[in-house]
Amino acid sequence: MSLEQHYSAILSQLGEDVTREGLVDTPKRAAKAMQYLCRGYQQTLDEIVNGALFSSDNSEMVLVKDIELYSLCEHHLLPFIGKAHVAYIPNGKVLGLSKVARIVDMYARRLQIQENMSRQIAEAVQQVTGALGVAVVIEAKHMCMMMRGVEKQNSSMVTSVMLGEFRDNAATRSEFLSLIR
Ligand SMILES: [Zn+2]
């Protein structure tokens, strides 16, 4: 069965009349939307970075703040939406400006839990740049908490992963944390 046919079956199971006008093309649209929201499965780190790695003797922290993030939780297939802050300390190489955001996107466009996604992003940046340290903080609101379950509208979840210098050096870590505050 195609994704489209599965969506049609889901709508029937929910009690809908899948032949009514408003729903005629819904299974097709839903399938397309879901494929878009999960397109990260079709991408690889190599293809995303595409050689945009440049020599640099800068050894100061590089920080990309407030990267918008849209993902789906793997437990309920409901969206979680937020921001990622990613920093690294170069060790001879820096990444092209837009690449950090594209790495975040590649992992966000998969079924995720926020903790794992934070770690995957940090490890990817580490792997690509060979940085002396990588820090990732993600703040997000989860529709599975807001629309169902405990229905808490204002709680957001914060996860962080610190690698290398950010883990071992308290001053580096607190510089990062004060820059994203
Ligand atoms: Zn969930």
JSON list of C-alpha atoms and ligand atoms in Angstrom, two decimals:
[
{"chain": "A", "resi": 1, "resn": "MET", "atom": "CA", "xyz": [0.00, 0.00, 0.00]},
{"chain": "A", "resi": 2, "resn": "SER", "atom": "CA", "xyz": [1.20, 3.51, -0.79]},
{"chain": "A", "resi": 3, "resn": "LEU", "atom": "CA", "xyz": [1.47, 6.22, 1.84]},
{"chain": "A", "resi": 4, "resn": "GLU", "atom": "CA", "xyz": [-1.54, 7.85, 0.23]},
{"chain": "A", "resi": 5, "resn": "GLN", "atom": "CA", "xyz": [-3.64, 4.68, 0.61]},
{"chain": "A", "resi": 6, "resn": "HIS", "atom": "CA", "xyz": [-2.57, 4.37, 4.23]},
{"chain": "A", "resi": 7, "resn": "TYR", "atom": "CA", "xyz": [-3.74, 7.91, 4.93]},
{"chain": "A", "resi": 8, "resn": "SER", "atom": "CA", "xyz": [-7.05, 7.13, 3.32]},
{"chain": "A", "resi": 9, "resn": "ALA", "atom": "CA", "xyz": [-7.41, 4.09, 5.61]},
{"chain": "A", "resi": 10, "resn": "ILE", "atom": "CA", "xyz": [-6.53, 6.21, 8.65]},
{"chain": "A", "resi": 11, "resn": "LEU", "atom": "CA", "xyz": [-9.22, 8.75, 7.76]},
{"chain": "A", "resi": 12, "resn": "SER", "atom": "CA", "xyz": [-11.83, 5.98, 7.41]},
{"chain": "A", "resi": 13, "resn": "GLN", "atom": "CA", "xyz": [-10.79, 4.49, 10.73]},
{"chain": "A", "resi": 14, "resn": "LEU", "atom": "CA", "xyz": [-11.26, 7.87, 12.36]},
{"chain": "A", "resi": 15, "resn": "GLY", "atom": "CA", "xyz": [-14.85, 7.85, 11.15]},
{"chain": "A", "resi": 16, "resn": "GLU", "atom": "CA", "xyz": [-14.49, 10.13, 8.15]},
{"chain": "A", "resi": 17, "resn": "ASP", "atom": "CA", "xyz": [-16.16, 9.86, 4.80]},
{"chain": "A", "resi": 18, "resn": "VAL", "atom": "CA", "xyz": [-13.13, 9.86, 2.54]},
{"chain": "A", "resi": 19, "resn": "THR", "atom": "CA", "xyz": [-15.26, 10.56, -0.51]},
{"chain": "A", "resi": 20, "resn": "ARG", "atom": "CA", "xyz": [-16.55, 13.92, 0.71]},
{"chain": "A", "resi": 21, "resn": "GLU", "atom": "CA", "xyz": [-15.36, 16.91, -1.24]},
{"chain": "A", "resi": 22, "resn": "GLY", "atom": "CA", "xyz": [-12.97, 18.42, 1.29]},
{"chain": "A", "resi": 23, "resn": "LEU", "atom": "CA", "xyz": [-11.14, 15.13, 1.75]},
{"chain": "A", "resi": 24, "resn": "VAL", "atom": "CA", "xyz": [-10.81, 13.92, -1.82]},
{"chain": "A", "resi": 25, "resn": "ASP", "atom": "CA", "xyz": [-7.19, 14.96, -2.20]},
{"chain": "A", "resi": 26, "resn": "THR", "atom": "CA", "xyz": [-6.28, 14.89, 1.46]},
{"chain": "A", "resi": 27, "resn": "PRO", "atom": "CA", "xyz": [-4.53, 11.49, 1.50]},
{"chain": "A", "resi": 28, "resn": "LYS", "atom": "CA", "xyz": [-2.33, 12.62, -1.39]},
{"chain": "A", "resi": 29, "resn": "ARG", "atom": "CA", "xyz": [-1.55, 15.96, 0.25]},
{"chain": "A", "resi": 30, "resn": "ALA", "atom": "CA", "xyz": [-0.91, 14.37, 3.65]},
{"chain": "A", "resi": 31, "resn": "ALA", "atom": "CA", "xyz": [1.47, 11.84, 2.10]},
{"chain": "A", "resi": 32, "resn": "LYS", "atom": "CA", "xyz": [3.36, 14.62, 0.35]},
{"chain": "A", "resi": 33, "resn": "ALA", "atom": "CA", "xyz": [3.52, 16.72, 3.50]},
{"chain": "A", "resi": 34, "resn": "MET", "atom": "CA", "xyz": [4.77, 13.80, 5.57]},
{"chain": "A", "resi": 35, "resn": "GLN", "atom": "CA", "xyz": [7.45, 13.02, 3.00]},
{"chain": "A", "resi": 36, "resn": "TYR", "atom": "CA", "xyz": [8.57, 16.65, 3.15]},
{"chain": "A", "resi": 37, "resn": "LEU", "atom": "CA", "xyz": [8.62, 16.67, 6.96]},
{"chain": "A", "resi": 38, "resn": "CYS", "atom": "CA", "xyz": [10.74, 13.51, 6.92]},
{"chain": "A", "resi": 39, "resn": "ARG", "atom": "CA", "xyz": [13.03, 14.42, 4.05]},
{"chain": "A", "resi": 40, "resn": "GLY", "atom": "CA", "xyz": [16.05, 14.27, 6.33]},
{"chain": "A", "resi": 41, "resn": "TYR", "atom": "CA", "xyz": [16.09, 10.50, 5.78]},
{"chain": "A", "resi": 42, "resn": "GLN", "atom": "CA", "xyz": [17.06, 11.13, 2.14]},
{"chain": "A", "resi": 43, "resn": "GLN", "atom": "CA", "xyz": [19.99, 13.39, 3.08]},
{"chain": "A", "resi": 44, "resn": "THR", "atom": "CA", "xyz": [23.52, 12.64, 4.18]},
{"chain": "A", "resi": 45, "resn": "LEU", "atom": "CA", "xyz": [26.03, 14.74, 6.05]},
{"chain": "A", "resi": 46, "resn": "ASP", "atom": "CA", "xyz": [28.46, 14.69, 3.11]},
{"chain": "A", "resi": 47, "resn": "GLU", "atom": "CA", "xyz": [25.87, 15.96, 0.71]},
{"chain": "A", "resi": 48, "resn": "ILE", "atom": "CA", "xyz": [24.72, 18.69, 3.12]},
{"chain": "A", "resi": 49, "resn": "VAL", "atom": "CA", "xyz": [28.23, 19.96, 3.82]},
{"chain": "A", "resi": 50, "resn": "ASN", "atom": "CA", "xyz": [29.24, 19.56, 0.19]},
{"chain": "A", "resi": 51, "resn": "GLY", "atom": "CA", "xyz": [32.86, 20.52, 0.77]},
{"chain": "A", "resi": 52, "resn": "ALA", "atom": "CA", "xyz": [32.06, 23.87, 2.40]},
{"chain": "A", "resi": 53, "resn": "LEU", "atom": "CA", "xyz": [34.84, 23.52, 4.91]},
{"chain": "A", "resi": 54, "resn": "PHE", "atom": "CA", "xyz": [37.51, 26.23, 4.95]},
{"chain": "A", "resi": 55, "resn": "SER", "atom": "CA", "xyz": [40.95, 26.56, 6.52]},
{"chain": "A", "resi": 56, "resn": "SER", "atom": "CA", "xyz": [41.10, 29.11, 9.29]},
{"chain": "A", "resi": 57, "resn": "ASP", "atom": "CA", "xyz": [43.44, 29.97, 12.13]},
{"chain": "A", "resi": 58, "resn": "ASN", "atom": "CA", "xyz": [40.55, 31.35, 14.15]},
{"chain": "A", "resi": 59, "resn": "SER", "atom": "CA", "xyz": [40.37, 29.45, 17.40]},
{"chain": "A", "resi": 60, "resn": "GLU", "atom": "CA", "xyz": [37.60, 31.56, 18.93]},
{"chain": "A", "resi": 61, "resn": "MET", "atom": "CA", "xyz": [34.13, 30.20, 19.43]},
{"chain": "A", "resi": 62, "resn": "VAL", "atom": "CA", "xyz": [31.84, 30.21, 16.39]},
{"chain": "A", "resi": 63, "resn": "LEU", "atom": "CA", "xyz": [28.20, 30.48, 17.43]},
{"chain": "A", "resi": 64, "resn": "VAL", "atom": "CA", "xyz": [25.07, 30.16, 15.32]},
{"chain": "A", "resi": 65, "resn": "LYS", "atom": "CA", "xyz": [22.09, 31.22, 17.41]},
{"chain": "A", "resi": 66, "resn": "ASP", "atom": "CA", "xyz": [18.34, 30.94, 17.09]},
{"chain": "A", "resi": 67, "resn": "ILE", "atom": "CA", "xyz": [18.21, 28.38, 14.28]},
{"chain": "A", "resi": 68, "resn": "GLU", "atom": "CA", "xyz": [14.50, 27.71, 13.73]},
{"chain": "A", "resi": 69, "resn": "LEU", "atom": "CA", "xyz": [13.62, 24.10, 14.05]},
{"chain": "A", "resi": 70, "resn": "TYR", "atom": "CA", "xyz": [10.58, 22.05, 13.08]},
{"chain": "A", "resi": 71, "resn": "SER", "atom": "CA", "xyz": [10.51, 18.39, 13.88]},
{"chain": "A", "resi": 72, "resn": "LEU", "atom": "CA", "xyz": [8.14, 15.51, 14.62]},
{"chain": "A", "resi": 73, "resn": "CYS", "atom": "CA", "xyz": [8.25, 13.54, 17.84]},
{"chain": "A", "resi": 74, "resn": "GLU", "atom": "CA", "xyz": [8.80, 9.86, 17.26]},
{"chain": "A", "resi": 75, "resn": "HIS", "atom": "CA", "xyz": [6.29, 8.88, 19.95]},
{"chain": "A", "resi": 76, "resn": "HIS", "atom": "CA", "xyz": [3.20, 10.66, 18.63]},
{"chain": "A", "resi": 77, "resn": "LEU", "atom": "CA", "xyz": [4.17, 11.96, 15.16]},
{"chain": "A", "resi": 78, "resn": "LEU", "atom": "CA", "xyz": [3.22, 15.42, 16.41]},
{"chain": "A", "resi": 79, "resn": "PRO", "atom": "CA", "xyz": [5.32, 18.52, 15.79]},
{"chain": "A", "resi": 80, "resn": "PHE", "atom": "CA", "xyz": [7.81, 20.04, 18.14]},
{"chain": "A", "resi": 81, "resn": "ILE", "atom": "CA", "xyz": [8.98, 23.50, 17.29]},
{"chain": "A", "resi": 82, "resn": "GLY", "atom": "CA", "xyz": [11.80, 25.59, 18.65]},
{"chain": "A", "resi": 83, "resn": "LYS", "atom": "CA", "xyz": [15.27, 26.96, 18.29]},
{"chain": "A", "resi": 84, "resn": "ALA", "atom": "CA", "xyz": [18.73, 25.48, 18.25]},
{"chain": "A", "resi": 85, "resn": "HIS", "atom": "CA", "xyz": [21.94, 27.21, 19.29]},
{"chain": "A", "resi": 86, "resn": "VAL", "atom": "CA", "xyz": [25.11, 25.59, 18.01]},
{"chain": "A", "resi": 87, "resn": "ALA", "atom": "CA", "xyz": [28.69, 26.56, 18.83]},
{"chain": "A", "resi": 88, "resn": "TYR", "atom": "CA", "xyz": [32.06, 25.08, 18.07]},
{"chain": "A", "resi": 89, "resn": "ILE", "atom": "CA", "xyz": [35.71, 25.90, 18.62]},
{"chain": "A", "resi": 90, "resn": "PRO", "atom": "CA", "xyz": [37.57, 25.49, 15.33]},
{"chain": "A", "resi": 91, "resn": "ASN", "atom": "CA", "xyz": [40.67, 23.41, 15.09]},
{"chain": "A", "resi": 92, "resn": "GLY", "atom": "CA", "xyz": [41.98, 24.69, 11.75]},
{"chain": "A", "resi": 93, "resn": "LYS", "atom": "CA", "xyz": [38.70, 24.41, 9.86]},
{"chain": "A", "resi": 94, "resn": "VAL", "atom": "CA", "xyz": [35.46, 26.36, 9.77]},
{"chain": "A", "resi": 95, "resn": "LEU", "atom": "CA", "xyz": [32.15, 25.42, 8.19]},
{"chain": "A", "resi": 96, "resn": "GLY", "atom": "CA", "xyz": [30.35, 27.54, 5.60]},
{"chain": "A", "resi": 97, "resn": "LEU", "atom": "CA", "xyz": [27.84, 29.84, 7.31]},
{"chain": "A", "resi": 98, "resn": "SER", "atom": "CA", "xyz": [24.62, 28.19, 6.25]},
{"chain": "A", "resi": 99, "resn": "LYS", "atom": "CA", "xyz": [25.83, 24.67, 6.85]},
{"chain": "A", "resi": 100, "resn": "VAL", "atom": "CA", "xyz": [25.23, 24.54, 10.57]},
{"chain": "A", "resi": 101, "resn": "ALA", "atom": "CA", "xyz": [21.59, 25.42, 9.98]},
{"chain": "A", "resi": 102, "resn": "ARG", "atom": "CA", "xyz": [21.34, 22.81, 7.25]},
{"chain": "A", "resi": 103, "resn": "ILE", "atom": "CA", "xyz": [22.79, 20.14, 9.55]},
{"chain": "A", "resi": 104, "resn": "VAL", "atom": "CA", "xyz": [20.16, 21.04, 12.17]},
{"chain": "A", "resi": 105, "resn": "ASP", "atom": "CA", "xyz": [17.49, 20.76, 9.50]},
{"chain": "A", "resi": 106, "resn": "MET", "atom": "CA", "xyz": [18.64, 17.38, 8.26]},
{"chain": "A", "resi": 107, "resn": "TYR", "atom": "CA", "xyz": [18.24, 15.86, 11.73]},
{"chain": "A", "resi": 108, "resn": "ALA", "atom": "CA", "xyz": [15.05, 17.78, 12.53]},
{"chain": "A", "resi": 109, "resn": "ARG", "atom": "CA", "xyz": [13.37, 16.47, 9.39]},
{"chain": "A", "resi": 110, "resn": "ARG", "atom": "CA", "xyz": [13.23, 12.97, 10.78]},
{"chain": "A", "resi": 111, "resn": "LEU", "atom": "CA", "xyz": [11.19, 11.38, 13.57]},
{"chain": "A", "resi": 112, "resn": "GLN", "atom": "CA", "xyz": [12.98, 12.44, 16.70]},
{"chain": "A", "resi": 113, "resn": "ILE", "atom": "CA", "xyz": [13.19, 12.88, 20.38]},
{"chain": "A", "resi": 114, "resn": "GLN", "atom": "CA", "xyz": [14.79, 16.18, 21.31]},
{"chain": "A", "resi": 115, "resn": "GLU", "atom": "CA", "xyz": [17.60, 14.64, 23.38]},
{"chain": "A", "resi": 116, "resn": "ASN", "atom": "CA", "xyz": [18.79, 12.37, 20.57]},
{"chain": "A", "resi": 117, "resn": "MET", "atom": "CA", "xyz": [18.54, 15.11, 17.98]},
{"chain": "A", "resi": 118, "resn": "SER", "atom": "CA", "xyz": [20.72, 17.42, 20.11]},
{"chain": "A", "resi": 119, "resn": "ARG", "atom": "CA", "xyz": [23.38, 14.74, 20.34]},
{"chain": "A", "resi": 120, "resn": "GLN", "atom": "CA", "xyz": [23.22, 13.88, 16.63]},
{"chain": "A", "resi": 121, "resn": "ILE", "atom": "CA", "xyz": [23.70, 17.54, 15.68]},
{"chain": "A", "resi": 122, "resn": "ALA", "atom": "CA", "xyz": [26.62, 17.96, 18.07]},
{"chain": "A", "resi": 123, "resn": "GLU", "atom": "CA", "xyz": [28.33, 14.80, 16.85]},
{"chain": "A", "resi": 124, "resn": "ALA", "atom": "CA", "xyz": [27.81, 15.73, 13.21]},
{"chain": "A", "resi": 125, "resn": "VAL", "atom": "CA", "xyz": [29.40, 19.16, 13.69]},
{"chain": "A", "resi": 126, "resn": "GLN", "atom": "CA", "xyz": [32.23, 17.51, 15.59]},
{"chain": "A", "resi": 127, "resn": "GLN", "atom": "CA", "xyz": [32.76, 14.92, 12.88]},
{"chain": "A", "resi": 128, "resn": "VAL", "atom": "CA", "xyz": [32.70, 17.40, 10.01]},
{"chain": "A", "resi": 129, "resn": "THR", "atom": "CA", "xyz": [34.89, 20.13, 11.53]},
{"chain": "A", "resi": 130, "resn": "GLY", "atom": "CA", "xyz": [37.17, 18.17, 13.86]},
{"chain": "A", "resi": 131, "resn": "ALA", "atom": "CA", "xyz": [36.45, 20.98, 16.33]},
{"chain": "A", "resi": 132, "resn": "LEU", "atom": "CA", "xyz": [38.05, 21.26, 19.78]},
{"chain": "A", "resi": 133, "resn": "GLY", "atom": "CA", "xyz": [34.56, 21.36, 21.21]},
{"chain": "A", "resi": 134, "resn": "VAL", "atom": "CA", "xyz": [30.91, 21.55, 20.21]},
{"chain": "A", "resi": 135, "resn": "ALA", "atom": "CA", "xyz": [27.90, 22.79, 22.15]},
{"chain": "A", "resi": 136, "resn": "VAL", "atom": "CA", "xyz": [24.26, 22.39, 21.23]},
{"chain": "A", "resi": 137, "resn": "VAL", "atom": "CA", "xyz": [21.28, 23.76, 23.14]},
{"chain": "A", "resi": 138, "resn": "ILE", "atom": "CA", "xyz": [17.77, 23.21, 21.87]},
{"chain": "A", "resi": 139, "resn": "GLU", "atom": "CA", "xyz": [14.62, 24.78, 23.28]},
{"chain": "A", "resi": 140, "resn": "ALA", "atom": "CA", "xyz": [11.33, 23.48, 21.92]},
{"chain": "A", "resi": 141, "resn": "LYS", "atom": "CA", "xyz": [7.62, 23.27, 22.54]},
{"chain": "A", "resi": 142, "resn": "HIS", "atom": "CA", "xyz": [6.04, 19.90, 21.99]},
{"chain": "A", "resi": 143, "resn": "MET", "atom": "CA", "xyz": [2.55, 19.63, 20.50]},
{"chain": "A", "resi": 144, "resn": "CYS", "atom": "CA", "xyz": [2.17, 16.22, 22.14]},
{"chain": "A", "resi": 145, "resn": "MET", "atom": "CA", "xyz": [2.30, 18.05, 25.49]},
{"chain": "A", "resi": 146, "resn": "MET", "atom": "CA", "xyz": [0.27, 21.06, 24.40]},
{"chain": "A", "resi": 147, "resn": "MET", "atom": "CA", "xyz": [-2.55, 19.42, 22.44]},
{"chain": "A", "resi": 148, "resn": "ARG", "atom": "CA", "xyz": [-2.94, 16.16, 24.32]},
{"chain": "A", "resi": 149, "resn": "GLY", "atom": "CA", "xyz": [-1.78, 14.48, 27.54]},
{"chain": "A", "resi": 150, "resn": "VAL", "atom": "CA", "xyz": [-1.06, 17.06, 30.21]},
{"chain": "A", "resi": 151, "resn": "GLU", "atom": "CA", "xyz": [-2.08, 19.97, 27.92]},
{"chain": "A", "resi": 152, "resn": "LYS", "atom": "CA", "xyz": [0.54, 22.30, 29.26]},
{"chain": "A", "resi": 153, "resn": "GLN", "atom": "CA", "xyz": [0.69, 25.25, 26.91]},
{"chain": "A", "resi": 154, "resn": "ASN", "atom": "CA", "xyz": [3.67, 27.13, 28.18]},
{"chain": "A", "resi": 155, "resn": "SER", "atom": "CA", "xyz": [6.24, 24.57, 29.08]},
{"chain": "A", "resi": 156, "resn": "SER", "atom": "CA", "xyz": [9.21, 24.24, 26.82]},
{"chain": "A", "resi": 157, "resn": "MET", "atom": "CA", "xyz": [11.88, 21.62, 26.94]},
{"chain": "A", "resi": 158, "resn": "VAL", "atom": "CA", "xyz": [15.57, 22.46, 26.95]},
{"chain": "A", "resi": 159, "resn": "THR", "atom": "CA", "xyz": [18.25, 19.94, 26.06]},
{"chain": "A", "resi": 160, "resn": "SER", "atom": "CA", "xyz": [21.97, 20.44, 25.82]},
{"chain": "A", "resi": 161, "resn": "VAL", "atom": "CA", "xyz": [24.98, 18.48, 24.67]},
{"chain": "A", "resi": 162, "resn": "MET", "atom": "CA", "xyz": [28.53, 19.61, 25.40]},
{"chain": "A", "resi": 163, "resn": "LEU", "atom": "CA", "xyz": [31.52, 17.98, 23.74]},
{"chain": "A", "resi": 164, "resn": "GLY", "atom": "CA", "xyz": [35.27, 18.55, 24.19]},
{"chain": "A", "resi": 165, "resn": "GLU", "atom": "CA", "xyz": [36.21, 22.03, 25.46]},
{"chain": "A", "resi": 166, "resn": "PHE", "atom": "CA", "xyz": [32.61, 22.86, 26.29]},
{"chain": "A", "resi": 167, "resn": "ARG", "atom": "CA", "xyz": [32.40, 19.85, 28.56]},
{"chain": "A", "resi": 168, "resn": "ASP", "atom": "CA", "xyz": [35.87, 20.12, 30.08]},
{"chain": "A", "resi": 169, "resn": "ASN", "atom": "CA", "xyz": [36.26, 23.88, 30.47]},
{"chain": "A", "resi": 170, "resn": "ALA", "atom": "CA", "xyz": [33.73, 25.67, 32.68]},
{"chain": "A", "resi": 171, "resn": "ALA", "atom": "CA", "xyz": [34.74, 29.13, 31.40]},
{"chain": "A", "resi": 172, "resn": "THR", "atom": "CA", "xyz": [34.11, 28.15, 27.76]},
{"chain": "A", "resi": 173, "resn": "ARG", "atom": "CA", "xyz": [30.80, 26.61, 28.67]},
{"chain": "A", "resi": 174, "resn": "SER", "atom": "CA", "xyz": [29.62, 29.63, 30.62]},
{"chain": "A", "resi": 175, "resn": "GLU", "atom": "CA", "xyz": [30.71, 31.99, 27.82]},
{"chain": "A", "resi": 176, "resn": "PHE", "atom": "CA", "xyz": [28.52, 30.00, 25.43]},
{"chain": "A", "resi": 177, "resn": "LEU", "atom": "CA", "xyz": [25.59, 29.92, 27.85]},
{"chain": "A", "resi": 178, "resn": "SER", "atom": "CA", "xyz": [25.76, 33.66, 28.45]},
{"chain": "A", "resi": 179, "resn": "LEU", "atom": "CA", "xyz": [25.91, 34.35, 24.70]},
{"chain": "A", "resi": 180, "resn": "ILE", "atom": "CA", "xyz": [22.68, 32.45, 24.03]},
{"chain": "A", "resi": 181, "resn": "ARG", "atom": "CA", "xyz": [20.79, 33.92, 26.98]},
{"chain": "B", "resi": 1, "resn": "ZN", "atom": "ZN", "xyz": [5.42, 13.10, 21.61]}
]
